[in-house]
Amino acid sequence: MTNPKRTWWKEAVVYQIYPRSFRDSNGDGIGDLRGIIEKLDYIQSLGVDVVWLNPIYQSPNDDNGYDISDYRDIMAQFGTIADFEEMLAGMHQRGIKLIMDLVVNHSSDEHEWFRQSRRSRDNPYRDYYYWWPAEKGKPPYRWSFFDVNSEAWQFDPPTDAYYLHYFSVKQPDLNWENPRVRREVYDLMRFWLDKGIDGFRIDVAAFFSKELPFREIPEEEIARQYGSWPDYYAKGPRLHEFLQEMHREVLADYDIMTVGEGSGVQIDDALSFVAEDRRELHMFFHFEGMGLDRDPQDPMLPRPGGWRLREFKEVYSRWDAVFKAQGWGSIYLGNHDQSRVVSRWGDDRPEYREASAKLLHTFLLSMRATPYIYYGDELGMTNIRFDSIAAYDDLMTKNYYQQLLQKGRHAEAARFLEGQKRLSRDNGRTPMQWHAGPHAGFTDGTPWLKVNPNHREINAERQEPDENSVLNYLRRMIRVRKANPVLIYGDYHLLAPEHEQLYAYTRTLAKSRALVLLNFSAQEVPFELPADFREAEILINNRDFLAQEGTRVQLQAYQALILLAREA
Ligand code: GLC
Ligand code: CA
């Protein structure tokens, strides 16, 4: 019997906003804080409790804000501190909390710390970053996720040394071994918390501690695309010491929520981050689900033949079980690093798009984990599927493509580009579709990234008055979750694990029992109702009818349904 302690962040529904793409208030083509302020009533109308904003700090935007040059100021394109304060107050007035992105594994190379650090070997900021003096020879190889050559060490002539950057050359890794760096991080966290924010999403939280001295990675591991990088990047010896220190020094003093990006975190390590007695984080995002449709031989490419529902069920069931007695989970199907959920996990053909988008919302909001909904997914926005490299903005796509060309691997480059139609991060970053007019109402200027032409059909204005729209379904589903604690806290039990089309599970909390039926296919699927659900109440149904004959229901294409057993 599980009995998790009730807390607000377990019951919260989080809405993620990519500020660059949400709403542009001044016609420069870039979303901004005043744009978010304009849309606060809309956000409130969704019924969400928390907004997570991608980074809004000063940044030269090599990686759209994930390269920060001043942690205490707002990116000029996004607005000012005064705009920020107005936005935060507007959220709080509406009962919405705000969590900010905390990006402290690395800074921008344009941050004052790094400008100093690269100046001389005895600069007081030298040890804010990792340096490898060239007289020691080449440093042991490390992969870089965004580098054109996949090399994480960059030679820097002024001091004849290499610096480490797990991401782009403009994102040098901060040296967490240095207590002054950690102090700076804790101070800047307090700076924002004291302004009243309600928590942090912590970027690549498992990467902070590096195994020192850097050792050579065996050739055969390097040869495999990214090889066993989690062993080298996400298990540093001082990682938990640092997270516990952060908790002690900052987090413990505030009633806030924290969610770490768990890139590289494997299931066996999950509890070490979030079990209550660890005093580290509340939740993190695991990546196992995001790997299901990637080629196991090469994660930069889609998996031939696509993903399988049986594996999908297995992954989400396994991650539920981990947090059964301790800790708490988070659940998401898309974000700014992923493509659009309906195109990826649903079916965006016109006849199935709405039903399958609603099905995915039913799933996210009926699991025992805090759900994160990404902007635009409430409308069932789809992948844009750029067909030329020039259309992309994301450095990850551009640099990897460049790398393949440089190596003369033209056929692979073409395959990669084709695969990006399914996997690229820019699919998830196209501007929000507010209405059918020019640029979908995102901007009066030229949008920084192309607007999906399907905004003429898929947009908020059109869905608003339609009670059967994806948008209104999401609102309803959020209300259903909130009205039925069994959907938040109830024990999860998977039914029919082998079924290839149907994802079915029960949730149980004391005497309350819910049955969730999700037909993840375009075929009809029959299902024999368990005895206690034969007279059940329908909590939600994404179709306007339920085909039932006696004890058997016949689920339609992408039908999603939650039944609540009548208490005996
Ligand atoms: C995380 C962010 C991603 C960013 C990277 C480097 O994975 O979610 O958007 O590019 O970290 O900061
Ligand atoms: Ca703007």
mmCIF file with all atom_site columns, N, CA, C and O in Angstrom, residues 1 72 235 243 263 305 355 403 475 508:
data_model
loop_
_atom_site.group_PDB
_atom_site.id
_atom_site.type_symbol
_atom_site.label_atom_id
_atom_site.label_alt_id
_atom_site.label_comp_id
_atom_site.label_asym_id
_atom_site.label_entity_id
_atom_site.label_seq_id
_atom_site.pdbx_PDB_ins_code
_atom_site.Cartn_x
_atom_site.Cartn_y
_atom_site.Cartn_z
_atom_site.occupancy
_atom_site.B_iso_or_equiv
_atom_site.pdbx_formal_charge
_atom_site.auth_seq_id
_atom_site.auth_comp_id
_atom_site.auth_asym_id
_atom_site.auth_atom_id
_atom_site.pdbx_PDB_model_num
ATOM 1  N N  . MET A 1 1   ? 0.855   -1.204 0.000   1.00 0.00 ? 1   MET A N  1
ATOM 2  C CA . MET A 1 1   ? 0.000   0.000  0.000   1.00 0.00 ? 1   MET A CA 1
ATOM 3  C C  . MET A 1 1   ? 0.883   1.242  0.000   1.00 0.00 ? 1   MET A C  1
ATOM 4  O O  . MET A 1 1   ? 1.739   1.411  0.844   1.00 0.00 ? 1   MET A O  1
ATOM 5  N N  . ARG A 1 72  ? 21.522  37.486 -14.141 1.00 0.00 ? 72  ARG A N  1
ATOM 6  C CA . ARG A 1 72  ? 20.643  38.344 -13.342 1.00 0.00 ? 72  ARG A CA 1
ATOM 7  C C  . ARG A 1 72  ? 19.891  39.354 -14.195 1.00 0.00 ? 72  ARG A C  1
ATOM 8  O O  . ARG A 1 72  ? 19.257  40.262 -13.677 1.00 0.00 ? 72  ARG A O  1
ATOM 9  N N  . LYS A 1 235 ? 27.179  10.577 -14.111 1.00 0.00 ? 235 LYS A N  1
ATOM 10 C CA . LYS A 1 235 ? 27.409  9.836  -12.870 1.00 0.00 ? 235 LYS A CA 1
ATOM 11 C C  . LYS A 1 235 ? 28.648  10.348 -12.146 1.00 0.00 ? 235 LYS A C  1
ATOM 12 O O  . LYS A 1 235 ? 29.372  9.581  -11.518 1.00 0.00 ? 235 LYS A O  1
ATOM 13 N N  . LEU A 1 243 ? 24.245  18.322 -5.350  1.00 0.00 ? 243 LEU A N  1
ATOM 14 C CA . LEU A 1 243 ? 22.797  18.553 -5.314  1.00 0.00 ? 243 LEU A CA 1
ATOM 15 C C  . LEU A 1 243 ? 22.318  18.699 -3.868  1.00 0.00 ? 243 LEU A C  1
ATOM 16 O O  . LEU A 1 243 ? 21.434  19.495 -3.566  1.00 0.00 ? 243 LEU A O  1
ATOM 17 N N  . SER A 1 263 ? 18.716  13.986 -18.285 1.00 0.00 ? 263 SER A N  1
ATOM 18 C CA . SER A 1 263 ? 19.468  13.467 -19.419 1.00 0.00 ? 263 SER A CA 1
ATOM 19 C C  . SER A 1 263 ? 20.602  12.578 -18.907 1.00 0.00 ? 263 SER A C  1
ATOM 20 O O  . SER A 1 263 ? 21.394  13.005 -18.073 1.00 0.00 ? 263 SER A O  1
ATOM 21 N N  . GLY A 1 305 ? 10.863  1.600  -39.047 1.00 0.00 ? 305 GLY A N  1
ATOM 22 C CA . GLY A 1 305 ? 9.633   0.911  -38.645 1.00 0.00 ? 305 GLY A CA 1
ATOM 23 C C  . GLY A 1 305 ? 8.904   1.595  -37.501 1.00 0.00 ? 305 GLY A C  1
ATOM 24 O O  . GLY A 1 305 ? 7.815   1.185  -37.131 1.00 0.00 ? 305 GLY A O  1
ATOM 25 N N  . ALA A 1 355 ? -8.512  13.231 -32.521 1.00 0.00 ? 355 ALA A N  1
ATOM 26 C CA . ALA A 1 355 ? -8.746  12.127 -31.580 1.00 0.00 ? 355 ALA A CA 1
ATOM 27 C C  . ALA A 1 355 ? -7.439  11.701 -30.923 1.00 0.00 ? 355 ALA A C  1
ATOM 28 O O  . ALA A 1 355 ? -7.378  11.479 -29.710 1.00 0.00 ? 355 ALA A O  1
ATOM 29 N N  . GLN A 1 403 ? 28.669  18.514 -40.008 1.00 0.00 ? 403 GLN A N  1
ATOM 30 C CA . GLN A 1 403 ? 29.683  17.512 -39.660 1.00 0.00 ? 403 GLN A CA 1
ATOM 31 C C  . GLN A 1 403 ? 29.699  16.359 -40.664 1.00 0.00 ? 403 GLN A C  1
ATOM 32 O O  . GLN A 1 403 ? 30.754  15.931 -41.132 1.00 0.00 ? 403 GLN A O  1
ATOM 33 N N  . ARG A 1 475 ? -8.806  21.142 -21.424 1.00 0.00 ? 475 ARG A N  1
ATOM 34 C CA . ARG A 1 475 ? -9.348  21.831 -20.236 1.00 0.00 ? 475 ARG A CA 1
ATOM 35 C C  . ARG A 1 475 ? -10.210 20.878 -19.407 1.00 0.00 ? 475 ARG A C  1
ATOM 36 O O  . ARG A 1 475 ? -10.129 20.849 -18.185 1.00 0.00 ? 475 ARG A O  1
ATOM 37 N N  . THR A 1 508 ? -5.992  3.063  -8.509  1.00 0.00 ? 508 THR A N  1
ATOM 38 C CA . THR A 1 508 ? -6.762  2.722  -7.312  1.00 0.00 ? 508 THR A CA 1
ATOM 39 C C  . THR A 1 508 ? -6.296  3.533  -6.123  1.00 0.00 ? 508 THR A C  1
ATOM 40 O O  . THR A 1 508 ? -5.105  3.556  -5.815  1.00 0.00 ? 508 THR A O  1
#
